[in-house]
Tab-separated table of C-alpha atoms and ligand atoms in Angstrom:
chain	number	residue	atom	x	y	z
A	17	MET	CA	-2.208	-10.514	43.291
A	18	SER	CA	-4.428	-8.523	40.348
A	19	THR	CA	-5.955	-10.793	37.530
A	20	ALA	CA	-5.994	-9.208	34.583
A	21	PRO	CA	-8.902	-10.451	31.998
A	22	PHE	CA	-8.832	-10.331	28.451
A	23	PRO	CA	-12.668	-11.407	26.459
A	24	PRO	CA	-13.405	-14.020	25.704
A	25	GLY	CA	-12.625	-15.616	23.072
A	26	PHE	CA	-9.427	-13.237	22.865
A	27	LEU	CA	-6.761	-15.739	20.488
A	28	TRP	CA	-3.260	-17.156	22.092
A	29	GLY	CA	-0.466	-17.605	19.454
A	30	ALA	CA	3.164	-17.301	19.346
A	31	ALA	CA	5.283	-17.074	15.856
A	32	THR	CA	7.679	-17.929	13.816
A	33	SER	CA	8.920	-17.201	10.052
A	34	SER	CA	9.621	-19.950	6.981
A	35	TYR	CA	13.929	-17.836	6.807
A	36	GLN	CA	14.451	-17.726	10.953
A	37	ILE	CA	13.494	-21.654	11.474
A	38	GLU	CA	12.856	-24.683	8.835
A	39	GLY	CA	16.574	-24.488	7.307
A	40	ALA	CA	16.076	-26.814	4.748
A	41	ALA	CA	17.449	-24.692	2.544
A	42	GLY	CA	18.213	-27.298	-0.140
A	43	GLU	CA	16.058	-29.158	0.198
A	44	ASP	CA	12.895	-31.203	-1.769
A	45	GLY	CA	13.466	-28.633	-5.216
A	46	ARG	CA	13.094	-25.164	-3.428
A	47	GLY	CA	14.723	-22.048	-4.767
A	48	GLU	CA	16.894	-20.030	-3.448
A	49	SER	CA	15.379	-17.143	-1.622
A	50	ILE	CA	17.572	-13.653	-1.646
A	51	TRP	CA	18.603	-14.804	2.453
A	52	ASP	CA	20.426	-17.732	0.759
A	53	ARG	CA	22.404	-15.140	-1.789
A	54	PHE	CA	22.972	-11.969	0.986
A	55	ALA	CA	23.531	-14.481	3.880
A	56	ASN	CA	26.728	-16.000	2.151
A	57	GLU	CA	27.945	-12.766	1.040
A	58	GLU	CA	30.987	-11.519	3.321
A	59	GLY	CA	29.928	-9.183	5.709
A	60	ARG	CA	25.979	-9.305	6.212
A	61	ILE	CA	26.035	-11.447	9.482
A	62	ALA	CA	27.254	-10.251	12.094
A	63	ASP	CA	27.935	-14.445	13.019
A	64	GLY	CA	28.942	-15.249	9.368
A	65	THR	CA	25.702	-17.541	9.757
A	66	SER	CA	22.714	-18.323	7.761
A	67	GLY	CA	19.081	-19.323	7.912
A	68	ALA	CA	20.734	-23.061	5.740
A	69	VAL	CA	19.777	-24.945	8.926
A	70	ALA	CA	18.305	-23.054	11.404
A	71	CYS	CA	16.215	-24.533	13.670
A	72	ASP	CA	15.845	-27.755	11.469
A	73	HIS	CA	11.469	-27.103	11.652
A	74	TYR	CA	11.725	-28.241	8.538
A	75	HIS	CA	12.366	-31.954	10.281
A	76	ARG	CA	11.220	-30.636	13.839
A	77	TRP	CA	7.900	-29.652	13.849
A	78	ARG	CA	5.809	-32.015	14.485
A	79	GLU	CA	8.027	-31.715	18.187
A	80	ASP	CA	8.017	-28.303	17.437
A	81	ILE	CA	3.952	-28.320	17.664
A	82	ALA	CA	3.801	-30.697	20.572
A	83	ILE	CA	5.959	-27.461	22.215
A	84	MET	CA	3.325	-25.662	21.679
A	85	LYS	CA	0.329	-27.511	22.822
A	86	SER	CA	2.226	-28.172	25.841
A	87	LEU	CA	1.636	-23.824	25.654
A	88	HIS	CA	-2.373	-24.482	24.782
A	89	LEU	CA	-1.814	-22.271	21.598
A	90	GLY	CA	-4.744	-21.308	20.161
A	91	ALA	CA	-2.996	-19.721	16.872
A	92	TYR	CA	0.139	-20.254	15.697
A	93	ARG	CA	1.499	-17.953	12.985
A	94	PHE	CA	3.961	-18.883	10.359
A	95	SER	CA	5.124	-18.357	6.836
A	96	ILE	CA	5.213	-19.757	3.623
A	97	ALA	CA	8.231	-19.653	1.592
A	98	TRP	CA	7.174	-19.090	-1.642
A	99	PRO	CA	10.481	-20.328	-3.319
A	100	ARG	CA	9.786	-23.722	-1.973
A	101	VAL	CA	6.382	-23.330	-3.692
A	102	ILE	CA	7.712	-21.554	-6.591
A	103	PRO	CA	11.483	-22.098	-6.906
A	104	ALA	CA	11.837	-19.167	-9.336
A	105	GLY	CA	8.832	-17.447	-8.189
A	106	VAL	CA	6.854	-17.003	-11.444
A	107	GLY	CA	6.110	-20.543	-13.361
A	108	ALA	CA	6.770	-24.237	-12.054
A	109	VAL	CA	4.605	-25.369	-8.593
A	110	ASN	CA	6.989	-28.307	-7.167
A	111	GLU	CA	4.508	-30.136	-4.950
A	112	ALA	CA	6.322	-31.309	-2.633
A	113	GLY	CA	7.870	-27.247	-0.737
A	114	LEU	CA	3.377	-27.584	-1.283
A	115	ASP	CA	3.344	-30.669	0.791
A	116	PHE	CA	5.911	-29.592	4.044
A	117	TYR	CA	2.974	-26.496	4.100
A	118	ASP	CA	0.483	-29.378	4.001
A	119	ARG	CA	1.533	-31.857	7.072
A	120	LEU	CA	1.999	-28.340	8.342
A	121	VAL	CA	-1.398	-27.329	8.384
A	122	ASP	CA	-3.032	-30.823	9.509
A	123	GLY	CA	-0.602	-31.849	12.251
A	124	LEU	CA	-1.316	-28.328	13.609
A	125	LEU	CA	-5.549	-29.256	13.160
A	126	ASP	CA	-4.859	-32.197	14.489
A	127	ALA	CA	-3.184	-30.175	18.317
A	128	GLY	CA	-5.862	-27.567	18.107
A	129	ILE	CA	-3.911	-24.950	16.691
A	130	ASP	CA	-5.335	-22.420	14.397
A	131	PRO	CA	-2.661	-21.837	11.269
A	132	PHE	CA	-2.129	-18.135	10.914
A	133	VAL	CA	-0.485	-17.982	7.411
A	134	THR	CA	1.978	-15.370	5.838
A	135	LEU	CA	2.597	-15.391	2.713
A	136	TYR	CA	5.687	-12.986	2.208
A	137	HIS	CA	7.870	-13.004	5.378
A	138	TRP	CA	11.321	-11.917	3.424
A	139	ASP	CA	12.393	-14.896	1.623
A	140	LEU	CA	12.514	-13.320	-2.494
A	141	PRO	CA	12.787	-16.086	-4.538
A	142	GLN	CA	16.458	-14.528	-5.793
A	143	ALA	CA	15.224	-15.637	-9.843
A	144	LEU	CA	12.785	-12.558	-8.767
A	145	GLN	CA	15.419	-10.055	-7.392
A	146	ASP	CA	16.911	-11.108	-11.192
A	147	ARG	CA	14.626	-9.110	-13.140
A	148	GLY	CA	13.949	-6.197	-10.126
A	149	GLY	CA	13.126	-7.538	-7.187
A	150	TRP	CA	10.212	-5.349	-5.327
A	151	ALA	CA	11.129	-2.637	-7.950
A	152	SER	CA	9.379	-4.186	-10.417
A	153	ARG	CA	5.622	-4.404	-10.883
A	154	GLU	CA	6.006	-7.758	-12.432
A	155	THR	CA	7.176	-8.943	-8.716
A	156	ALA	CA	3.744	-8.123	-7.757
A	157	THR	CA	1.860	-9.512	-10.073
A	158	ALA	CA	4.381	-12.757	-8.843
A	159	PHE	CA	2.972	-12.274	-5.964
A	160	ALA	CA	-1.219	-12.649	-6.869
A	161	GLU	CA	-0.243	-16.200	-8.336
A	162	TYR	CA	1.792	-17.185	-5.611
A	163	ALA	CA	-0.794	-16.194	-3.518
A	164	ASN	CA	-3.574	-18.239	-5.803
A	165	VAL	CA	-1.462	-21.226	-6.158
A	166	VAL	CA	-0.725	-21.166	-1.639
A	167	SER	CA	-4.861	-19.871	-0.766
A	168	ARG	CA	-6.224	-22.400	-3.381
A	169	ARG	CA	-3.207	-25.583	-2.018
A	170	LEU	CA	-4.282	-24.500	2.056
A	171	GLY	CA	-7.497	-22.357	1.833
A	172	ASP	CA	-9.811	-25.342	3.100
A	173	ARG	CA	-7.802	-25.377	6.178
A	174	VAL	CA	-6.095	-22.355	7.271
A	175	ALA	CA	-7.803	-19.999	9.794
A	176	THR	CA	-6.038	-16.471	8.898
A	177	TRP	CA	-4.402	-14.824	6.081
A	178	VAL	CA	-1.514	-11.933	6.247
A	179	THR	CA	-0.215	-11.092	2.925
A	180	HIS	CA	3.579	-9.525	4.230
A	181	ASN	CA	4.869	-8.795	7.036
A	182	GLU	CA	6.104	-5.263	7.582
A	183	PRO	CA	6.337	-3.423	4.890
A	184	TRP	CA	7.957	-1.067	5.966
A	185	CYS	CA	11.479	-3.382	6.571
A	186	ILE	CA	11.033	-4.957	2.529
A	187	SER	CA	11.398	-1.805	0.971
A	188	HIS	CA	13.972	0.623	3.685
A	189	HIS	CA	16.323	-2.832	4.909
A	190	GLY	CA	15.528	-4.039	2.617
A	191	HIS	CA	16.399	-1.208	-0.154
A	192	GLU	CA	17.403	1.390	1.602
A	193	ASP	CA	19.293	0.986	4.563
A	194	GLY	CA	21.044	-2.230	3.108
A	195	GLU	CA	21.132	-4.061	5.882
A	196	HIS	CA	18.773	-6.578	4.799
A	197	ALA	CA	18.302	-8.841	1.497
A	198	PRO	CA	19.048	-7.383	-1.367
A	199	GLY	CA	20.978	-5.048	0.660
A	200	ILE	CA	20.069	-2.292	-1.663
A	201	GLN	CA	21.058	1.419	-0.566
A	202	ASP	CA	18.983	3.720	-3.040
A	203	PRO	CA	15.537	5.645	-1.108
A	204	PRO	CA	13.905	5.808	-4.739
A	205	THR	CA	14.295	2.012	-5.131
A	206	ALA	CA	13.044	1.785	-1.174
A	207	LEU	CA	9.782	3.398	-2.969
A	208	ALA	CA	9.105	2.080	-5.731
A	209	ALA	CA	9.696	-1.387	-3.843
A	210	ALA	CA	7.264	-0.102	-0.995
A	211	HIS	CA	4.989	0.451	-3.814
A	212	HIS	CA	4.900	-2.707	-5.480
A	213	VAL	CA	4.894	-3.532	-1.715
A	214	LEU	CA	0.926	-2.422	-0.877
A	215	LEU	CA	0.247	-3.151	-4.416
A	216	SER	CA	1.405	-7.451	-4.538
A	217	HIS	CA	-0.962	-7.134	-1.158
A	218	GLY	CA	-3.935	-5.740	-2.968
A	219	TRP	CA	-4.082	-8.278	-6.041
A	220	ALA	CA	-3.214	-10.992	-2.933
A	221	ALA	CA	-5.914	-10.288	-0.939
A	222	ARG	CA	-7.969	-10.162	-4.373
A	223	ALA	CA	-6.546	-13.726	-5.034
A	224	ILE	CA	-7.431	-15.856	-1.853
A	225	ARG	CA	-10.919	-14.023	-2.060
A	226	GLU	CA	-12.207	-15.725	-4.563
A	227	ASN	CA	-10.507	-18.612	-3.975
A	228	VAL	CA	-11.987	-19.008	-0.118
A	229	PRO	CA	-14.232	-16.717	0.026
A	230	GLU	CA	-14.900	-16.375	4.000
A	231	ALA	CA	-11.408	-16.479	4.479
A	232	PRO	CA	-9.715	-13.837	6.897
A	233	VAL	CA	-7.016	-11.577	5.180
A	234	GLY	CA	-5.162	-8.908	6.489
A	235	ILE	CA	-1.372	-7.585	6.621
A	236	VAL	CA	0.715	-6.727	9.120
A	237	LEU	CA	2.606	-4.303	10.118
A	238	ASN	CA	5.268	-3.141	12.826
A	239	LEU	CA	4.503	0.475	14.219
A	240	THR	CA	6.435	2.836	16.049
A	241	PRO	CA	4.566	5.778	18.076
A	242	ALA	CA	6.140	8.873	17.961
A	243	SER	CA	6.346	11.734	19.952
A	244	PRO	CA	8.351	15.096	20.391
A	245	ALA	CA	11.090	15.314	22.802
A	246	THR	CA	10.752	19.063	23.483
A	247	ASP	CA	7.570	20.793	22.939
A	248	ARG	CA	10.119	22.736	20.720
A	249	ALA	CA	8.786	23.755	17.078
A	250	GLU	CA	11.533	20.937	15.278
A	251	ASP	CA	11.464	18.026	17.592
A	252	ARG	CA	7.852	18.587	17.232
A	253	ASP	CA	8.224	18.176	13.380
A	254	ALA	CA	10.376	15.066	13.712
A	255	ALA	CA	8.473	12.608	15.246
A	256	ARG	CA	5.667	14.073	12.270
A	257	TRP	CA	8.174	12.875	9.506
A	258	MET	CA	9.270	9.570	11.776
A	259	ASP	CA	5.005	9.424	11.892
A	260	GLY	CA	4.847	10.020	8.561
A	261	PHE	CA	8.582	7.798	6.662
A	262	PHE	CA	7.542	4.803	9.168
A	263	ASN	CA	3.928	4.470	10.002
A	264	ARG	CA	1.503	6.750	7.438
A	265	TRP	CA	3.308	5.477	4.542
A	266	PHE	CA	1.720	3.058	5.288
A	267	LEU	CA	-1.733	2.650	6.909
A	268	ASP	CA	-2.367	6.314	4.573
A	269	PRO	CA	-2.697	4.202	1.046
A	270	LEU	CA	-4.102	0.345	2.667
A	271	TYR	CA	-6.921	3.257	5.323
A	272	HIS	CA	-7.230	6.386	3.446
A	273	ALA	CA	-6.778	4.804	-0.518
A	274	ARG	CA	-3.427	7.941	-0.384
A	275	TYR	CA	-0.310	8.267	-0.045
A	276	PRO	CA	0.917	11.003	2.739
A	277	GLU	CA	0.936	14.448	0.978
A	278	ASP	CA	3.597	15.578	4.233
A	279	ALA	CA	5.684	12.372	3.920
A	280	VAL	CA	5.379	12.466	0.030
A	281	ALA	CA	6.839	16.098	0.632
A	282	ASP	CA	9.770	15.681	2.875
A	283	ARG	CA	10.773	12.686	0.287
A	284	ILE	CA	10.355	14.945	-2.596
A	285	ALA	CA	12.022	17.963	-0.400
A	286	ARG	CA	15.450	15.143	-0.379
A	287	GLY	CA	15.511	14.022	-4.115
A	288	HIS	CA	14.442	10.030	-3.493
A	289	LEU	CA	11.357	11.241	-5.920
A	290	PRO	CA	11.401	14.016	-8.719
A	291	SER	CA	8.951	17.088	-7.622
A	292	SER	CA	5.768	15.404	-10.367
A	293	GLY	CA	5.883	12.623	-6.817
A	294	MET	CA	4.881	8.928	-7.529
A	295	PRO	CA	6.265	7.969	-10.903
A	296	PHE	CA	5.192	4.173	-10.315
A	297	VAL	CA	1.718	4.684	-8.928
A	298	GLU	CA	-1.124	3.829	-11.721
A	299	THR	CA	-4.202	4.264	-12.011
A	300	GLY	CA	-6.309	1.994	-9.901
A	301	ASP	CA	-3.346	0.706	-7.439
A	302	LEU	CA	-4.886	2.794	-4.425
A	303	GLU	CA	-8.084	1.320	-5.288
A	304	ALA	CA	-6.430	-2.188	-5.193
A	305	ILE	CA	-4.565	-1.905	-2.241
A	306	ALA	CA	-7.089	0.047	0.465
A	307	GLN	CA	-9.871	-2.587	0.465
A	308	LYS	CA	-11.646	-3.716	2.873
A	309	LEU	CA	-9.715	-5.656	5.402
A	310	ASP	CA	-11.098	-8.393	7.689
A	311	PHE	CA	-7.565	-7.205	10.394
A	312	LEU	CA	-4.666	-5.630	11.165
A	313	GLY	CA	-1.910	-7.155	12.449
A	314	ILE	CA	0.313	-4.965	14.654
A	315	ASN	CA	3.954	-5.631	15.291
A	316	TYR	CA	5.576	-4.145	17.929
A	317	TYR	CA	8.498	-3.523	20.006
A	318	GLY	CA	9.535	-0.354	20.713
A	319	ARG	CA	8.956	4.352	20.814
A	320	ALA	CA	10.123	6.516	19.111
A	321	VAL	CA	11.139	9.925	20.824
A	322	MET	CA	12.386	12.282	18.182
A	323	ARG	CA	14.611	15.017	18.056
A	324	MET	CA	15.800	17.587	14.926
A	325	ASN	CA	19.802	18.034	15.478
A	326	GLU	CA	21.661	21.051	14.737
A	327	GLY	CA	22.260	19.911	11.281
A	328	GLY	CA	18.947	19.413	10.043
A	329	ARG	CA	17.451	15.958	10.354
A	330	PRO	CA	15.408	13.992	12.725
A	331	GLU	CA	16.488	11.668	14.431
A	332	SER	CA	15.368	9.107	17.453
A	333	VAL	CA	16.468	10.632	21.095
A	334	PRO	CA	18.298	7.618	24.250
A	335	MET	CA	15.467	7.377	26.565
A	336	ALA	CA	16.361	4.096	28.251
A	337	PRO	CA	19.860	3.606	30.340
A	338	LYS	CA	21.319	0.782	28.545
A	339	ASP	CA	21.726	-1.889	30.578
A	340	GLU	CA	18.091	-1.634	31.007
A	341	LEU	CA	17.869	-2.039	27.022
A	342	THR	CA	16.914	-5.785	25.629
A	343	ASP	CA	19.936	-7.472	23.592
A	344	MET	CA	18.277	-4.929	20.359
A	345	GLY	CA	19.282	-2.612	22.708
A	346	TRP	CA	15.756	-1.333	22.186
A	347	GLU	CA	13.766	0.445	25.083
A	348	VAL	CA	11.264	-1.654	26.832
A	349	TYR	CA	7.955	0.420	26.850
A	350	PRO	CA	4.617	-0.841	27.022
A	351	ASP	CA	2.988	3.036	26.886
A	352	GLY	CA	3.636	2.585	23.990
A	353	LEU	CA	1.126	-0.150	22.970
A	354	HIS	CA	-0.822	0.760	24.982
A	355	ASP	CA	-0.340	4.867	22.893
A	356	LEU	CA	-0.250	3.757	19.795
A	357	LEU	CA	-3.806	0.875	20.039
A	358	VAL	CA	-5.899	4.757	21.002
A	359	ARG	CA	-3.969	6.113	17.655
A	360	VAL	CA	-5.035	3.388	15.222
A	361	ASN	CA	-8.110	2.770	16.740
A	362	ARG	CA	-9.305	6.679	16.225
A	363	ASP	CA	-7.257	7.683	13.212
A	364	TYR	CA	-7.580	3.911	11.098
A	365	ALA	CA	-10.126	1.959	12.698
A	366	PRO	CA	-9.216	-1.444	11.853
A	367	SER	CA	-11.308	-4.132	13.637
A	368	PRO	CA	-10.117	-6.706	14.706
A	369	ILE	CA	-7.091	-6.009	15.535
A	370	TYR	CA	-4.139	-8.436	16.268
A	371	ILE	CA	-0.381	-8.530	17.934
A	372	THR	CA	1.149	-9.854	15.330
A	373	GLU	CA	4.175	-10.227	17.329
A	374	ASN	CA	5.167	-8.848	20.775
A	375	GLY	CA	8.913	-9.729	22.324
A	376	ALA	CA	12.751	-8.990	23.198
A	377	ALA	CA	15.850	-10.457	22.492
A	378	TYR	CA	17.519	-11.955	25.789
A	379	ALA	CA	20.384	-14.665	25.639
A	380	ASP	CA	19.666	-16.217	28.673
A	381	GLY	CA	20.084	-19.710	29.284
A	382	PRO	CA	19.784	-23.260	31.021
A	383	ASP	CA	22.197	-23.332	33.759
A	384	ALA	CA	23.508	-26.396	36.127
A	385	ASP	CA	19.872	-27.975	35.982
A	386	GLY	CA	19.356	-27.045	32.266
A	387	ARG	CA	16.935	-24.667	33.245
A	388	VAL	CA	16.090	-21.702	31.448
A	389	SER	CA	15.334	-18.618	33.956
A	390	ASP	CA	13.895	-15.827	31.665
A	391	PRO	CA	12.418	-13.208	34.081
A	392	ARG	CA	13.041	-10.565	31.755
A	393	ARG	CA	10.852	-12.041	28.864
A	394	ILE	CA	7.433	-12.406	31.196
A	395	ASP	CA	7.956	-8.481	31.741
A	396	PHE	CA	8.589	-7.569	28.755
A	397	HIS	CA	5.360	-9.681	28.123
A	398	ARG	CA	4.064	-9.137	30.957
A	399	GLY	CA	4.084	-4.713	30.399
A	400	HIS	CA	2.580	-5.147	27.259
A	401	LEU	CA	-0.430	-7.628	27.685
A	402	ARG	CA	-1.611	-5.226	30.430
A	403	ALA	CA	-1.378	-2.228	27.943
A	404	ILE	CA	-3.130	-3.897	25.504
A	405	HIS	CA	-5.600	-4.655	28.637
A	406	ARG	CA	-6.309	-0.586	28.852
A	407	ALA	CA	-6.301	0.047	25.471
A	408	ILE	CA	-9.411	-3.130	25.379
A	409	ALA	CA	-11.072	-1.064	28.970
A	410	ASP	CA	-10.825	2.066	26.046
A	411	GLY	CA	-12.310	0.351	23.210
A	412	VAL	CA	-10.409	-0.996	20.771
A	413	PRO	CA	-10.996	-3.651	18.984
A	414	VAL	CA	-7.744	-6.314	19.788
A	415	ALA	CA	-8.972	-9.625	19.701
A	416	GLY	CA	-4.842	-11.884	19.966
A	417	TYR	CA	-1.503	-11.878	20.713
A	418	PHE	CA	1.271	-13.131	19.339
A	419	ALA	CA	4.686	-13.393	20.782
A	420	TRP	CA	6.962	-13.281	19.147
A	421	SER	CA	8.857	-15.821	19.546
A	422	LEU	CA	8.404	-19.301	19.697
A	423	LEU	CA	11.996	-20.340	19.181
A	424	ASP	CA	15.274	-18.828	18.870
A	425	ASN	CA	15.896	-17.996	15.754
A	426	PHE	CA	17.606	-16.500	13.451
A	427	GLU	CA	17.725	-12.666	13.815
A	428	TRP	CA	18.517	-11.764	10.352
A	429	ALA	CA	21.317	-9.270	10.318
A	430	HIS	CA	22.119	-10.302	13.529
A	431	GLY	CA	22.482	-13.986	13.097
A	432	TYR	CA	21.598	-16.423	16.496
A	433	LYS	CA	22.985	-14.162	18.655
A	434	LYS	CA	19.420	-12.465	19.544
A	435	ARG	CA	17.228	-14.807	21.204
A	436	PHE	CA	13.143	-13.463	20.773
A	437	GLY	CA	12.578	-17.087	21.616
A	438	LEU	CA	9.729	-19.163	24.678
A	439	VAL	CA	11.955	-21.739	23.528
A	440	TRP	CA	15.613	-21.970	23.969
A	441	VAL	CA	17.120	-23.672	21.578
A	442	ASP	CA	20.876	-25.294	21.200
A	443	HIS	CA	21.954	-24.579	17.962
A	444	ASP	CA	24.674	-27.660	18.110
A	445	THR	CA	22.012	-30.098	18.633
A	446	GLN	CA	18.818	-28.683	17.919
A	447	THR	CA	18.355	-28.791	21.096
A	448	ARG	CA	14.385	-27.574	22.402
A	449	ILE	CA	13.757	-26.013	26.319
A	450	PRO	CA	10.731	-23.757	27.317
A	451	LYS	CA	11.983	-21.298	28.967
A	452	GLU	CA	10.305	-20.178	32.620
A	453	SER	CA	8.711	-17.173	30.494
A	454	ALA	CA	7.045	-20.289	28.320
A	455	ALA	CA	6.503	-22.301	31.696
A	456	TRP	CA	4.576	-18.129	31.943
A	457	TYR	CA	3.243	-18.136	28.734
A	458	ARG	CA	1.150	-21.160	29.452
A	459	ASP	CA	-0.763	-20.182	32.337
A	460	THR	CA	-1.579	-16.964	31.292
A	461	VAL	CA	-3.617	-18.054	28.509
A	462	VAL	CA	-4.914	-20.932	30.114
A	463	ALA	CA	-6.233	-18.224	32.412
A	464	ASN	CA	-6.910	-15.921	30.170
A	465	ALA	CA	-5.866	-13.187	31.979
A	466	VAL	CA	-2.298	-11.588	33.429
A	467	VAL	CA	-1.883	-12.529	36.348
A	468	ASN	CA	0.630	-11.834	38.276
A	469	GLY	CA	2.617	-13.313	39.665
A	470	SER	CA	1.354	-15.916	37.870
A	471	LEU	CA	5.454	-17.881	37.491
B	238	IFM	O1	12.995	-11.659	13.718
B	238	IFM	C1	11.562	-10.195	13.465
B	238	IFM	C2	10.970	-10.186	12.927
B	238	IFM	O2	11.549	-11.190	12.379
B	238	IFM	C3	9.866	-9.526	12.308
B	238	IFM	N1	9.658	-8.846	13.207
B	238	IFM	C4	10.547	-8.324	14.667
B	238	IFM	C5	11.970	-9.395	14.753
B	238	IFM	C6	12.904	-9.123	15.343
B	238	IFM	O3	13.244	-7.976	15.716
């Protein structure tokens, strides 16, 4: 039996987000979010569902905290629904919304679990979208005020603050391919949105630090290591393109106060930006974006192996047989996490790094005895934890790991069919059943080590 021990104090957690689990969409003064609007549009969500009820966590949070406690989690990463707190995005604060998070934070602390709070995990107040959403600079101003309101109320108890979850998804899926709310398909709008999200991160970080000077503040990026399918110059260029489009577009402004020149040139060449560059970047923006962070959160789900196709377009090459993919159609590739961590440490040196999401969708449900056996999920987490363990041995300062997700939840455009949870949820009855992966994760947390065959 081989054991991979993690450093003392390594933080073990699980993650969720507000729209994916809370439900109670119309309760206690919550305003409409872009996801409420989007999910109600014909054809947007694969199974025609929405997050209106989701896991009903708004009412069942006590039960969910008890589950977390039984798993011995040290931290819980969750997000706050902006429209619950400021229903119109700006202006009047909804005290009942803040009260909910107050109770949740107190409940977590009572259970010995650190609240790891994300301010924005994609549920923008619809009223702000009606005024331009992230394509408008005013949304960045509104976000800083929202961060101010929340940090004033919860700052005495929240352990760690994340401004945004996955800016690439906000800009690209929300405004370029339109797979996510608000469903826009316009590359120039996506680039303006990406900049305003980053700018709002910088302004929100300042607001939080003014209210809670000691608070650790960071951002969560989804990063994908890109490599060429062959050694051809064209394929190497496709990998460079992918890295610029997906990773460096966010890492470079955050850590080097500049956008990557080659990736900007790619966008100009495609007509997504004027030849003069980026009209929405104003004096002082990059300094605000690049202020020192207390940590970087990385969400990792896989790699991209790239080639240039015959039309001169970069495209990713499938690397695994179909029957080895997760239910999302994603390859399981733990080595990519090791390589990504080594590279981010070398080029940007964030410290510490948390793996703020990592997980896999598999549909395994209860058997006749009500047990959920999900060995592929256990293998997934074990493999990725071993990759992190190797990265730590190579000198990368990884300080914690959050499994995505605590619960089977609303997987955005896929609805409820993609199950990422350690805990199985019956979305009709709201029954929760911890899967075998939850028991395995608990054993791992308690041992502070990955033990082969610990199930
Ligand atoms: O469910 C999402 C989450 O909201 C953001 N990161 C990726 C997860 C799986 O797709």
